[in-house]
Structures are given as C-alpha cells and as structure tokens.
Amino acid sequence: MFNVIGLDCWRFREAQSDEWFNAEVPGCVHTDLLRLGQIPDPFIGMNEAEVQWIDKQDWVYEACFETHTEQLQCRRIELVLEGLDTYADVKVNGQHVLSANNMFRQWRQDVKEFVQVGENRLEIYFRSPIAEDVPKLERLGYALPAPNDQSEAGGLADKKVSVFARKAPYHYGWDWGPRLVTSGIWREVRIEAWSGMIVRDLFIRQDEVNAEEARLTAVIEVENAGEATEAELRILADSKVWSKPVHLLKGKQTVELELDMSKPKLWWCRGLGEPHLYTFTAELAEREQGAVIAEKTVKTGLRSIRLVREPDAEGESFYFELNGVPVFAKGANHIPNDSFATDVTKERYRHEIASAAASHMNMLRVWGGGIYEEDVFYELCDEYGLLIWQDFMFACSMYPGDEAFVDNVAQEAEDNIKRLRNHPCIALWCGNNEIDSAWAHYEENGGWGWKKDYTPEQRERLWADYETLFHRVLPEAVHTWTPQTAYWPSSPLIGLTADRNQHAHPFSKAGDVHYWGGWHASEPFENYHVRVGRFMSEYGFQSFPEYKSVRAYAEEKDLELESAVMLAHQKNGAGNRLIKEYMERYMREPKDFTCFLPMSQILQAEAMKMAIESHRRHKPYCMGTLYWQMNDCWPVASWSSMDYFGRWKALQYTAKRSFADVLLSVTDAEQGNKELHIVNDTLKPIAGTLRLTLLHIRGSQVIREEDIQVQQAAGGAGIVHTLPTDKWLNGLNRAEHMLVACLTQNGEQLASCEVYFADTKEMDLPQTNIKITEVQGSRGSSFMLCSDVLARHVWLSAEREGIFSDNHLDLAPGVPKIIEFLGLSNGASTFEAVSPGTLTVHSLVDWIQG
C-alpha cells in the first residue's frame, strides 16, 4: 500500500506577529509578500533596498492535512520535504520532528507517532539566516573571503555570512544579481503513507557502453517495512526483461542486477546524433503470485563519456569524449533563471534550453554560485542533447571546515548526485568556481590577494579545510555514487601535481581557463586571438537589455547611464564605465542613451564573436568555449546573451552563427591579407566551393568574383585560403569595400560570412532603406530582407514575443537574406514558425552620431 497525502490551506506569518496570510507553496517569503502587495517589487527601480528587512526576521509556515483510519494502519507515515530554505524547525501537531540546515538537501522523517485521524497540522518555523550565521562569524574571530556577498546592501556592514549557510550563494548578491536572502519552502512537501516495500532509488550504472553492446548494472535501493520477504526483481526496458530472485530483509538494502543490451541506441549531444532515451522500470514482485509489490521508473540515455586529460605535444589535453568521439564543447554558463527559484516555470526552462539548442550549443555549465537545478532542467538537457558541466554549489569564497559543516556537505553531495546521476547530460562534477585560483595557496603573490589578510596559522587552516571539502569529501562522493563520472576540483584549474600545486601561468597549456582580461583588465578584444587555453570555461563582456526590457524596471526619467536606477541595475561596480570605455574604443558615439542600449549589445556580440571563433579555430588545441553567461536572474545590465525576460540579445544571434557546426571564419594575416578558416564539427568531411565576391558598400554591382575549391576533414579546423587583399582591392578604398564569402557543397550553402577591410569605426556607413518582403506561402512567418547598400548590424523587432531565425546581421548590397519568426508555445519542443505581427527594422547607422 502506498498513499501520497497532500497538504493544503498553507498560510504564513512573521514569527513576532499574530497576523496570518495565505501562502503559496512551493514559494518563499518574498514572493508571498509581493503577491499580497505587502512589499514593492524588488526588481523595479530602487526597490531592492526596501526589502532588506525580510531576512532579519523569523517566519512561520503552516498547513493542514487529513489522514484516515486505513492510512494510520500503514507501517510508515513519512513527511517528505524536498527543499527547505534554509534553517527550519518542523513540527507535526505541535511535536518537533526534525530540524533542517541545508537548502540543497531532501528531508524525510517518519511521523506516524505524531499523526492522528482527521485533521493534522504541520508547522515549519524558519529562523533568520542572518541571525543564525552572524554568531558563527563572531565565534570564528575572523572573516572568510566572500567578495560577492553584498553585506553592506543588507545593512550588515562588513559581516559576510553567506559562507556559513548551505544556501544558494547568489541570494546574498553577485556582480550581476541583487541581494535577496530568501526563506521558505522552495520544493515540494508531501506525506507518504505506506506498508510493505518501497523502491527508494533506481540507478542504471553504465559499466561499459559502445555501439555494439551496453553492459549495465541496475542498482536498486529498497526499504522493507515488514519482515524478511522472498521476491522477484525485474527490470524492464525496450521490450526486454531481466530478473532474479531476491531475499529482502527488514530495513534498507541495495540489490543489483546486471543488464546486457546488444546494439543499443546511443545518446548523443546536439550536432553529433540523436539524444535517444530509454525508460527503465524496476519491479519487485511476489515470488509465487507475481503481483507487483513496488516499482520505480527512470529515464536515461546510454553513452560513454570521459574527460580526456592526456599528455600531448602541446602539454596536456582537456576535452570530453562522447561514445569515442572527441567533442568540441560549445555553449555558455548557466545561472539561476530567477532570484526566486520557484517563479521559474517549465516553460521558462524550456525557452532557455531550446534557445541553447537553437544556437548550436552542446554544453551548459551549471555554475557553482546558484542551485542544483530542478529535475525538469536536466530532463530538458537530456531531451535536447545538451551536456552539463555541473558545479557543486561553492563559489568565490573560502568555507568553514568544522565537522558539522563537512558532514552537511557530504549529505548534500549524496542527495544531489543520486538525484541527478541517471541523466545522460551530466558530463562532469566540478568542486567549485574559482576558489583554487583565487586563494592560490602555493603562490605567495598569486590569486586575488586574500592570503595577505591572514596569519600563517590561519592560512594553513583555511587551506586544510579547502582540501577536506574539494579533495576528499566531494571526490569521494562522486566516486561512490556515480563512479563513471569525472570530477574536477575547481574551475579554473591547470592541473594537480603530487602536492596539488597549481601551475603558475594561467595559460600553461593544460586544464581549463577563465579569461577576464577583456573585461576587468580593459585589455583589447584582439587579445582573444592569443589568450587561448585548452578549454575556455569562462570569459565575457557586458551589455544592457533592449529598451522594452529596461523600461520594465526604469522610468523614462531614469534613462541615463549614471542614473541611480541604472547603477542599481548594474551590479559590477565598473560595469557602465567599462561598456562606455570600450564603446569609445571600437565604435562611434551613440545619439543618446536609447541608442546606447542596442550599441552595447553590438559591442558585446562583436567581442564574443571574436572570442568564440578564435577558440574554435584553435581546435584541437582548444576543445571548449563556454562564455559567461547565458541568462539573467532579474532585469539588469550584465554579461547575459538572453535577458531576464528571455529576449535574445545580439550576442545570442551571434553565438548561433559562431557556434554553427560548419563555420567560415576570417582573421587578419601578414601584410594586411585575410585568412579564411573552415571549422568542421560534423562527422563528415567537406569538399566544396568557396565563392568570394567583392562589392562596394554603396552598390550591389559585383567588382570581382572568384571560386576556390576547398576541403576540411571531419572534425577538423584550419586555414583553407589566404586572400591577397592588395591584389583584390587593387588600390580601392578599404573602408568603402567589402567581400562576401560563401561555402557551398553539392549546391547547398554550408556557411557564409562578410569580410571587411576596415574597422567599423572607420567606415562611413550609408543611410539604409531595408526592404522587407513576405515570403509567399509562409503564412506571414518568413520575410526576405534586402538593402541596396551595406546595412550593418540590422535589428528586427516584432510585435509578438519570440525569436528570429537570424538577427543582428549584416546585409551586403543586393544580397538578400530570408528570415523566419519563431515562437515556442503550447508545449512545443522546438521553436515553430509563427506570424510576428508588426515588424520594425533598424541598423547601426540609425543609432550613431552623424
């Protein structure tokens, strides 16, 4: 017998008040107060500052549930709390049943002795995370590094307490997010009444998988509430059944069953094949009658994946191999989609993952300052074929190492690894974000300068605590619960020697790299050509959201770069200054602030195009490029390629083109010549025609044209043609001419790009008259764009929310482009062609000073 008992009539109150309000669960105090009109929207204007009092209070949530006589006859009545944020005491009918202290853990407790027939009451008392953790800081006697903890914004002066709580670090603020320290019930709460047996967990361990055979082991965790029982274990998948008799003792136990599948359908990431998924069901049945006593079903994809770190001619490789095929990882870093995680719907998750797949990505990195994402996030990544680099939730801070904290982390790791380990998308577990490189224990003058604030004894203690967490507890958890998955202690990390020493140089030809010179150090974008590591796991440049998104948090009077509201929605202290500084370096002056917005997106897109294509051209030396960042948790100026509302910035469209499986890319060569590269991420070789067409930017007449036969191996990258610029231009003005390159194979266009002989800032761009013509038979969803002069950075806007098949694009004179408008609605798994409503079009020349 198994029953799930729901809870209803949720309500909440401030602990020191007798006034109750209706609550929504899952949710948090902030979202409940906002829904009730008790606080202003913290995402609008300067309102973030108005809600900082919330985290200093204790809060009480309460619900009731009904139990019947037959349910009370069950051997177990378990309270299951999938997620409590964060410090909570739980009572049933006034009796304390458990205390929680970790947002990332599941809590389960048998409450049968406290439950009665009829109405029962559940109370969850949330203690203030600030009041809970300030005493820990005071007892320690010195602060732990936590530079992203915006304690001053929270009225705490320099008391940075985020490191003491096993709670989403970004709640305390980050350089792209607000300080909103939540409390509440953020995942499902339920009562499970059962007798007999229950299958707690089903893990399909993939011992050896290839195209010929899959050798698997079904690992089943069973709890038997009754006496020892003889049963039959059956595993069902793909019309196959495996079985064996089992003797189940009272209590918890693990049983295993080996499975063999011939010629399995493999799971592939996007671009390499179909992400096929199998459904496996574990059944426990009566030995004689055959009736099913308990069962559990999981979905997984069969694949072999490994992190390849092997010596080579350049140093040491760092890449992922999927089913024996080296994968060039293309994608971005993912942060939580909202400051309030329970506001993220399945539709919002699907929009992000579908956007990543539509942008030719094959990997996302779940960054360590957020949350272990909801199940649906990983299910969608499985479905769309996106690999996941999964951080544990530690970032940019040093953490305590006392026994209670370490034990708590060990249980957190077990809970989340076991929850996620069947997902074929999980490629790697990483211990933390940037802590090793920030502390730089073995380099006295290395890192972020943290060590200078501590005595030698304190340093050794902090490093010993670090090693306990990231070199013992977490790798042991990965090895125990998902032994086929790689573990990497910290990102970035060059490598580990016998004493775990990090190599000194950040580009030492091994490991992964976070390159931020093109932002924090004001280095020129051209450095992306030379600052290339073996795997680029972070780099980025900021932009503002589009005008419509900015107006969601700012009034017209606030539309000024240094206004109070703009600064409140720019969490990087130097952010607005840096965008302006780089814009002055690479672009002409915008007409006004509303023009500054799209021009900031152009600047960001051009920088990231340079970086992405440089990384890809360096294949196979470099085998991964994950820019910072895919998304936003609130409306803000940030490094995202897709704003809080899901609207694609110019970068998202640029990434789609620069991540294409076949890329045509241009670089400067000696003597002013141009080199054309083909990067081929497909499993088939290319033998095609490269057509080069020279045009004047003010006219569509072809000045010169040439066809060149080119080849590129499957999975290869390299120069296929060097263009002698002086010969082609033959004295023509560089700033007034351009070249269109188009790669075709068997009459099919594989890739194209525009080649410019002068920087954008040097070009006297003509006024444009872009014609938009509906494509017949498209039902209003497809359009042909054409311009009789060069139109740079053409931006289409639609009345309806959605995306374009291409945008932020260049139109060469007389060269038309077909654009589709796409929406994602009604449960669709991919973007579908729909009518955009009214269209408007602009280009760079509309935004710059004459």
PDB file of N, CA and C in Angstrom, residues 574-653:
ATOM      1  N   ALA A 574      32.327  48.671 -11.906  1.00  0.00           N
ATOM      2  CA  ALA A 574      32.905  49.406 -13.031  1.00  0.00           C
ATOM      3  C   ALA A 574      32.146  49.151 -14.323  1.00  0.00           C
ATOM      4  N   GLY A 575      31.019  48.458 -14.262  1.00  0.00           N
ATOM      5  CA  GLY A 575      30.355  47.956 -15.457  1.00  0.00           C
ATOM      6  C   GLY A 575      30.003  49.000 -16.496  1.00  0.00           C
ATOM      7  N   ASN A 576      29.237  50.002 -16.088  1.00  0.00           N
ATOM      8  CA  ASN A 576      28.808  51.011 -17.059  1.00  0.00           C
ATOM      9  C   ASN A 576      29.990  51.782 -17.630  1.00  0.00           C
ATOM     10  N   ARG A 577      30.968  52.057 -16.766  1.00  0.00           N
ATOM     11  CA  ARG A 577      32.162  52.761 -17.244  1.00  0.00           C
ATOM     12  C   ARG A 577      32.905  51.928 -18.287  1.00  0.00           C
ATOM     13  N   LEU A 578      33.016  50.620 -18.042  1.00  0.00           N
ATOM     14  CA  LEU A 578      33.748  49.761 -18.966  1.00  0.00           C
ATOM     15  C   LEU A 578      33.030  49.641 -20.311  1.00  0.00           C
ATOM     16  N   ILE A 579      31.706  49.515 -20.283  1.00  0.00           N
ATOM     17  CA  ILE A 579      30.971  49.454 -21.549  1.00  0.00           C
ATOM     18  C   ILE A 579      31.227  50.726 -22.349  1.00  0.00           C
ATOM     19  N   LYS A 580      31.148  51.882 -21.673  1.00  0.00           N
ATOM     20  CA  LYS A 580      31.367  53.164 -22.348  1.00  0.00           C
ATOM     21  C   LYS A 580      32.807  53.276 -22.851  1.00  0.00           C
ATOM     22  N   GLU A 581      33.747  52.830 -22.040  1.00  0.00           N
ATOM     23  CA  GLU A 581      35.155  52.909 -22.419  1.00  0.00           C
ATOM     24  C   GLU A 581      35.434  52.077 -23.674  1.00  0.00           C
ATOM     25  N   TYR A 582      34.925  50.858 -23.699  1.00  0.00           N
ATOM     26  CA  TYR A 582      35.139  50.009 -24.870  1.00  0.00           C
ATOM     27  C   TYR A 582      34.369  50.534 -26.086  1.00  0.00           C
ATOM     28  N   MET A 583      33.198  51.111 -25.854  1.00  0.00           N
ATOM     29  CA  MET A 583      32.438  51.651 -26.972  1.00  0.00           C
ATOM     30  C   MET A 583      33.203  52.798 -27.631  1.00  0.00           C
ATOM     31  N   GLU A 584      33.820  53.653 -26.818  1.00  0.00           N
ATOM     32  CA  GLU A 584      34.613  54.744 -27.367  1.00  0.00           C
ATOM     33  C   GLU A 584      35.819  54.210 -28.137  1.00  0.00           C
ATOM     34  N   ARG A 585      36.313  53.032 -27.737  1.00  0.00           N
ATOM     35  CA  ARG A 585      37.476  52.442 -28.390  1.00  0.00           C
ATOM     36  C   ARG A 585      37.126  51.832 -29.743  1.00  0.00           C
ATOM     37  N   TYR A 586      35.947  51.225 -29.855  1.00  0.00           N
ATOM     38  CA  TYR A 586      35.634  50.421 -31.033  1.00  0.00           C
ATOM     39  C   TYR A 586      34.482  50.953 -31.892  1.00  0.00           C
ATOM     40  N   MET A 587      33.704  51.912 -31.376  1.00  0.00           N
ATOM     41  CA  MET A 587      32.518  52.334 -32.107  1.00  0.00           C
ATOM     42  C   MET A 587      32.396  53.848 -32.114  1.00  0.00           C
ATOM     43  N   ARG A 588      31.519  54.335 -32.967  1.00  0.00           N
ATOM     44  CA  ARG A 588      31.219  55.752 -32.965  1.00  0.00           C
ATOM     45  C   ARG A 588      30.248  56.087 -31.837  1.00  0.00           C
ATOM     46  N   GLU A 589      30.102  57.354 -31.550  1.00  0.00           N
ATOM     47  CA  GLU A 589      29.284  57.787 -30.416  1.00  0.00           C
ATOM     48  C   GLU A 589      27.796  57.598 -30.710  1.00  0.00           C
ATOM     49  N   PRO A 590      27.060  57.009 -29.766  1.00  0.00           N
ATOM     50  CA  PRO A 590      25.614  56.863 -29.963  1.00  0.00           C
ATOM     51  C   PRO A 590      24.906  58.208 -29.859  1.00  0.00           C
ATOM     52  N   LYS A 591      23.736  58.291 -30.496  1.00  0.00           N
ATOM     53  CA  LYS A 591      22.980  59.545 -30.486  1.00  0.00           C
ATOM     54  C   LYS A 591      22.503  59.908 -29.085  1.00  0.00           C
ATOM     55  N   ASP A 592      22.048  58.910 -28.332  1.00  0.00           N
ATOM     56  CA  ASP A 592      21.518  59.155 -26.985  1.00  0.00           C
ATOM     57  C   ASP A 592      21.523  57.829 -26.232  1.00  0.00           C
ATOM     58  N   PHE A 593      20.957  57.821 -25.020  1.00  0.00           N
ATOM     59  CA  PHE A 593      21.010  56.611 -24.196  1.00  0.00           C
ATOM     60  C   PHE A 593      20.190  55.475 -24.803  1.00  0.00           C
ATOM     61  N   THR A 594      19.049  55.793 -25.412  1.00  0.00           N
ATOM     62  CA  THR A 594      18.252  54.719 -26.021  1.00  0.00           C
ATOM     63  C   THR A 594      19.022  54.073 -27.173  1.00  0.00           C
ATOM     64  N   CYS A 595      19.886  54.813 -27.839  1.00  0.00           N
ATOM     65  CA  CYS A 595      20.742  54.230 -28.880  1.00  0.00           C
ATOM     66  C   CYS A 595      21.936  53.495 -28.261  1.00  0.00           C
ATOM     67  N   PHE A 596      22.357  53.966 -27.087  1.00  0.00           N
ATOM     68  CA  PHE A 596      23.447  53.295 -26.369  1.00  0.00           C
ATOM     69  C   PHE A 596      23.084  51.847 -26.048  1.00  0.00           C
ATOM     70  N   LEU A 597      21.805  51.587 -25.787  1.00  0.00           N
ATOM     71  CA  LEU A 597      21.377  50.240 -25.404  1.00  0.00           C
ATOM     72  C   LEU A 597      21.684  49.217 -26.496  1.00  0.00           C
ATOM     73  N   PRO A 598      21.159  49.373 -27.742  1.00  0.00           N
ATOM     74  CA  PRO A 598      21.483  48.376 -28.765  1.00  0.00           C
ATOM     75  C   PRO A 598      22.959  48.388 -29.142  1.00  0.00           C
ATOM     76  N   MET A 599      23.614  49.536 -29.064  1.00  0.00           N
ATOM     77  CA  MET A 599      25.038  49.571 -29.403  1.00  0.00           C
ATOM     78  C   MET A 599      25.868  48.816 -28.367  1.00  0.00           C
ATOM     79  N   SER A 600      25.431  48.802 -27.114  1.00  0.00           N
ATOM     80  CA  SER A 600      26.129  47.986 -26.113  1.00  0.00           C
ATOM     81  C   SER A 600      26.008  46.512 -26.458  1.00  0.00           C
ATOM     82  N   GLN A 601      24.867  46.115 -27.012  1.00  0.00           N
ATOM     83  CA  GLN A 601      24.694  44.719 -27.417  1.00  0.00           C
ATOM     84  C   GLN A 601      25.572  44.385 -28.616  1.00  0.00           C
ATOM     85  N   ILE A 602      25.714  45.313 -29.559  1.00  0.00           N
ATOM     86  CA  ILE A 602      26.603  45.094 -30.697  1.00  0.00           C
ATOM     87  C   ILE A 602      28.032  44.908 -30.209  1.00  0.00           C
ATOM     88  N   LEU A 603      28.450  45.773 -29.285  1.00  0.00           N
ATOM     89  CA  LEU A 603      29.800  45.700 -28.728  1.00  0.00           C
ATOM     90  C   LEU A 603      30.041  44.333 -28.083  1.00  0.00           C
ATOM     91  N   GLN A 604      29.098  43.899 -27.254  1.00  0.00           N
ATOM     92  CA  GLN A 604      29.209  42.594 -26.600  1.00  0.00           C
ATOM     93  C   GLN A 604      29.280  41.468 -27.629  1.00  0.00           C
ATOM     94  N   ALA A 605      28.397  41.527 -28.628  1.00  0.00           N
ATOM     95  CA  ALA A 605      28.337  40.466 -29.623  1.00  0.00           C
ATOM     96  C   ALA A 605      29.626  40.373 -30.430  1.00  0.00           C
ATOM     97  N   GLU A 606      30.184  41.524 -30.804  1.00  0.00           N
ATOM     98  CA  GLU A 606      31.415  41.523 -31.579  1.00  0.00           C
ATOM     99  C   GLU A 606      32.582  40.971 -30.763  1.00  0.00           C
ATOM    100  N   ALA A 607      32.626  41.297 -29.472  1.00  0.00           N
ATOM    101  CA  ALA A 607      33.686  40.772 -28.611  1.00  0.00           C
ATOM    102  C   ALA A 607      33.587  39.259 -28.490  1.00  0.00           C
ATOM    103  N   MET A 608      32.380  38.754 -28.251  1.00  0.00           N
ATOM    104  CA  MET A 608      32.212  37.324 -28.059  1.00  0.00           C
ATOM    105  C   MET A 608      32.369  36.538 -29.361  1.00  0.00           C
ATOM    106  N   LYS A 609      32.011  37.156 -30.477  1.00  0.00           N
ATOM    107  CA  LYS A 609      32.271  36.531 -31.785  1.00  0.00           C
ATOM    108  C   LYS A 609      33.767  36.318 -31.964  1.00  0.00           C
ATOM    109  N   MET A 610      34.544  37.347 -31.626  1.00  0.00           N
ATOM    110  CA  MET A 610      35.991  37.251 -31.749  1.00  0.00           C
ATOM    111  C   MET A 610      36.527  36.113 -30.876  1.00  0.00           C
ATOM    112  N   ALA A 611      36.022  36.028 -29.645  1.00  0.00           N
ATOM    113  CA  ALA A 611      36.499  35.004 -28.719  1.00  0.00           C
ATOM    114  C   ALA A 611      36.096  33.606 -29.173  1.00  0.00           C
ATOM    115  N   ILE A 612      34.807  33.412 -29.435  1.00  0.00           N
ATOM    116  CA  ILE A 612      34.303  32.080 -29.800  1.00  0.00           C
ATOM    117  C   ILE A 612      35.023  31.547 -31.032  1.00  0.00           C
ATOM    118  N   GLU A 613      35.120  32.385 -32.057  1.00  0.00           N
ATOM    119  CA  GLU A 613      35.705  31.900 -33.299  1.00  0.00           C
ATOM    120  C   GLU A 613      37.207  31.657 -33.146  1.00  0.00           C
ATOM    121  N   SER A 614      37.869  32.450 -32.311  1.00  0.00           N
ATOM    122  CA  SER A 614      39.279  32.188 -32.027  1.00  0.00           C
ATOM    123  C   SER A 614      39.451  30.842 -31.349  1.00  0.00           C
ATOM    124  N   HIS A 615      38.633  30.568 -30.356  1.00  0.00           N
ATOM    125  CA  HIS A 615      38.727  29.277 -29.651  1.00  0.00           C
ATOM    126  C   HIS A 615      38.492  28.124 -30.622  1.00  0.00           C
ATOM    127  N   ARG A 616      37.501  28.269 -31.489  1.00  0.00           N
ATOM    128  CA  ARG A 616      37.180  27.185 -32.417  1.00  0.00           C
ATOM    129  C   ARG A 616      38.283  27.008 -33.468  1.00  0.00           C
ATOM    130  N   ARG A 617      38.880  28.102 -33.910  1.00  0.00           N
ATOM    131  CA  ARG A 617      39.969  27.986 -34.885  1.00  0.00           C
ATOM    132  C   ARG A 617      41.182  27.275 -34.292  1.00  0.00           C
ATOM    133  N   HIS A 618      41.324  27.316 -32.966  1.00  0.00           N
ATOM    134  CA  HIS A 618      42.457  26.675 -32.313  1.00  0.00           C
ATOM    135  C   HIS A 618      42.204  25.186 -32.020  1.00  0.00           C
ATOM    136  N   LYS A 619      41.110  24.670 -32.489  1.00  0.00           N
ATOM    137  CA  LYS A 619      40.848  23.236 -32.357  1.00  0.00           C
ATOM    138  C   LYS A 619      41.935  22.455 -33.104  1.00  0.00           C
ATOM    139  N   PRO A 620      42.471  21.343 -32.573  1.00  0.00           N
ATOM    140  CA  PRO A 620      42.099  20.636 -31.350  1.00  0.00           C
ATOM    141  C   PRO A 620      42.890  21.057 -30.107  1.00  0.00           C
ATOM    142  N   TYR A 621      43.769  22.085 -30.235  1.00  0.00           N
ATOM    143  CA  TYR A 621      44.468  22.558 -29.037  1.00  0.00           C
ATOM    144  C   TYR A 621      43.447  22.996 -27.995  1.00  0.00           C
ATOM    145  N   CYS A 622      42.507  23.833 -28.403  1.00  0.00           N
ATOM    146  CA  CYS A 622      41.381  24.236 -27.545  1.00  0.00           C
ATOM    147  C   CYS A 622      40.187  23.380 -27.921  1.00  0.00           C
ATOM    148  N   MET A 623      39.499  22.845 -26.905  1.00  0.00           N
ATOM    149  CA  MET A 623      38.373  21.947 -27.180  1.00  0.00           C
ATOM    150  C   MET A 623      37.109  22.330 -26.422  1.00  0.00           C
ATOM    151  N   GLY A 624      37.004  23.595 -26.047  1.00  0.00           N
ATOM    152  CA  GLY A 624      35.767  24.011 -25.398  1.00  0.00           C
ATOM    153  C   GLY A 624      35.704  25.515 -25.249  1.00  0.00           C
ATOM    154  N   THR A 625      34.506  26.075 -25.439  1.00  0.00           N
ATOM    155  CA  THR A 625      34.299  27.514 -25.264  1.00  0.00           C
ATOM    156  C   THR A 625      32.919  27.746 -24.669  1.00  0.00           C
ATOM    157  N   LEU A 626      32.894  28.158 -23.403  1.00  0.00           N
ATOM    158  CA  LEU A 626      31.651  28.413 -22.671  1.00  0.00           C
ATOM    159  C   LEU A 626      31.685  29.865 -22.190  1.00  0.00           C
ATOM    160  N   TYR A 627      30.957  30.736 -22.876  1.00  0.00           N
ATOM    161  CA  TYR A 627      31.013  32.142 -22.483  1.00  0.00           C
ATOM    162  C   TYR A 627      30.176  32.389 -21.232  1.00  0.00           C
ATOM    163  N   TRP A 628      30.459  33.496 -20.597  1.00  0.00           N
ATOM    164  CA  TRP A 628      29.699  33.949 -19.423  1.00  0.00           C
ATOM    165  C   TRP A 628      28.790  35.084 -19.893  1.00  0.00           C
ATOM    166  N   GLN A 629      27.492  34.969 -19.870  1.00  0.00           N
ATOM    167  CA  GLN A 629      26.659  33.939 -19.283  1.00  0.00           C
ATOM    168  C   GLN A 629      25.422  33.794 -20.154  1.00  0.00           C
ATOM    169  N   MET A 630      24.675  32.741 -20.038  1.00  0.00           N
ATOM    170  CA  MET A 630      23.508  32.505 -20.879  1.00  0.00           C
ATOM    171  C   MET A 630      22.322  33.397 -20.509  1.00  0.00           C
ATOM    172  N   ASN A 631      22.067  33.590 -19.215  1.00  0.00           N
ATOM    173  CA  ASN A 631      20.770  34.102 -18.764  1.00  0.00           C
ATOM    174  C   ASN A 631      20.927  35.055 -17.585  1.00  0.00           C
ATOM    175  N   ASP A 632      19.819  35.623 -17.152  1.00  0.00           N
ATOM    176  CA  ASP A 632      19.793  36.557 -16.020  1.00  0.00           C
ATOM    177  C   ASP A 632      18.777  36.098 -14.982  1.00  0.00           C
ATOM    178  N   CYS A 633      19.010  36.525 -13.723  1.00  0.00           N
ATOM    179  CA  CYS A 633      18.071  36.187 -12.652  1.00  0.00           C
ATOM    180  C   CYS A 633      17.146  37.352 -12.313  1.00  0.00           C
ATOM    181  N   TRP A 634      17.365  38.513 -12.929  1.00  0.00           N
ATOM    182  CA  TRP A 634      16.488  39.677 -12.774  1.00  0.00           C
ATOM    183  C   TRP A 634      16.834  40.624 -13.917  1.00  0.00           C
ATOM    184  N   PRO A 635      16.037  41.658 -14.168  1.00  0.00           N
ATOM    185  CA  PRO A 635      16.343  42.565 -15.275  1.00  0.00           C
ATOM    186  C   PRO A 635      17.509  43.477 -14.920  1.00  0.00           C
ATOM    187  N   VAL A 636      18.600  43.431 -15.730  1.00  0.00           N
ATOM    188  CA  VAL A 636      19.853  44.049 -15.318  1.00  0.00           C
ATOM    189  C   VAL A 636      20.780  44.176 -16.520  1.00  0.00           C
ATOM    190  N   ALA A 637      21.722  45.102 -16.434  1.00  0.00           N
ATOM    191  CA  ALA A 637      22.850  45.125 -17.371  1.00  0.00           C
ATOM    192  C   ALA A 637      23.837  44.061 -16.913  1.00  0.00           C
ATOM    193  N   SER A 638      24.178  43.126 -17.791  1.00  0.00           N
ATOM    194  CA  SER A 638      25.033  42.013 -17.368  1.00  0.00           C
ATOM    195  C   SER A 638      25.699  41.377 -18.572  1.00  0.00           C
ATOM    196  N   TRP A 639      26.374  40.261 -18.308  1.00  0.00           N
ATOM    197  CA  TRP A 639      27.090  39.520 -19.343  1.00  0.00           C
ATOM    198  C   TRP A 639      26.178  38.562 -20.115  1.00  0.00           C
ATOM    199  N   SER A 640      24.885  38.544 -19.835  1.00  0.00           N
ATOM    200  CA  SER A 640      23.997  37.532 -20.422  1.00  0.00           C
ATOM    201  C   SER A 640      23.815  37.739 -21.921  1.00  0.00           C
ATOM    202  N   SER A 641      23.496  36.636 -22.613  1.00  0.00           N
ATOM    203  CA  SER A 641      23.145  36.706 -24.035  1.00  0.00           C
ATOM    204  C   SER A 641      21.637  36.677 -24.238  1.00  0.00           C
ATOM    205  N   MET A 642      20.910  36.462 -23.161  1.00  0.00           N
ATOM    206  CA  MET A 642      19.448  36.408 -23.200  1.00  0.00           C
ATOM    207  C   MET A 642      18.972  37.089 -21.922  1.00  0.00           C
ATOM    208  N   ASP A 643      18.158  38.123 -22.014  1.00  0.00           N
ATOM    209  CA  ASP A 643      17.848  38.894 -20.815  1.00  0.00           C
ATOM    210  C   ASP A 643      16.837  38.174 -19.925  1.00  0.00           C
ATOM    211  N   TYR A 644      16.519  38.794 -18.798  1.00  0.00           N
ATOM    212  CA  TYR A 644      15.643  38.160 -17.804  1.00  0.00           C
ATOM    213  C   TYR A 644      14.317  37.716 -18.396  1.00  0.00           C
ATOM    214  N   PHE A 645      13.822  38.443 -19.370  1.00  0.00           N
ATOM    215  CA  PHE A 645      12.521  38.131 -19.966  1.00  0.00           C
ATOM    216  C   PHE A 645      12.635  37.098 -21.087  1.00  0.00           C
ATOM    217  N   GLY A 646      13.822  36.557 -21.281  1.00  0.00           N
ATOM    218  CA  GLY A 646      14.030  35.554 -22.310  1.00  0.00           C
ATOM    219  C   GLY A 646      14.272  36.127 -23.685  1.00  0.00           C
ATOM    220  N   ARG A 647      14.401  37.452 -23.775  1.00  0.00           N
ATOM    221  CA  ARG A 647      14.615  38.085 -25.079  1.00  0.00           C
ATOM    222  C   ARG A 647      16.076  37.923 -25.489  1.00  0.00           C
ATOM    223  N   TRP A 648      16.262  37.431 -26.713  1.00  0.00           N
ATOM    224  CA  TRP A 648      17.616  37.235 -27.214  1.00  0.00           C
ATOM    225  C   TRP A 648      18.293  38.583 -27.444  1.00  0.00           C
ATOM    226  N   LYS A 649      19.479  38.741 -26.880  1.00  0.00           N
ATOM    227  CA  LYS A 649      20.312  39.885 -27.205  1.00  0.00           C
ATOM    228  C   LYS A 649      21.041  39.614 -28.528  1.00  0.00           C
ATOM    229  N   ALA A 650      21.753  40.630 -28.995  1.00  0.00           N
ATOM    230  CA  ALA A 650      22.543  40.456 -30.213  1.00  0.00           C
ATOM    231  C   ALA A 650      23.530  39.308 -30.070  1.00  0.00           C
ATOM    232  N   LEU A 651      24.085  39.131 -28.866  1.00  0.00           N
ATOM    233  CA  LEU A 651      25.042  38.050 -28.647  1.00  0.00           C
ATOM    234  C   LEU A 651      24.444  36.682 -28.931  1.00  0.00           C
ATOM    235  N   GLN A 652      23.176  36.468 -28.547  1.00  0.00           N
ATOM    236  CA  GLN A 652      22.590  35.142 -28.751  1.00  0.00           C
ATOM    237  C   GLN A 652      22.547  34.789 -30.236  1.00  0.00           C
ATOM    238  N   TYR A 653      22.199  35.776 -31.067  1.00  0.00           N
ATOM    239  CA  TYR A 653      22.178  35.534 -32.511  1.00  0.00           C
ATOM    240  C   TYR A 653      23.596  35.347 -33.054  1.00  0.00           C
TER     241      TYR A 653
END
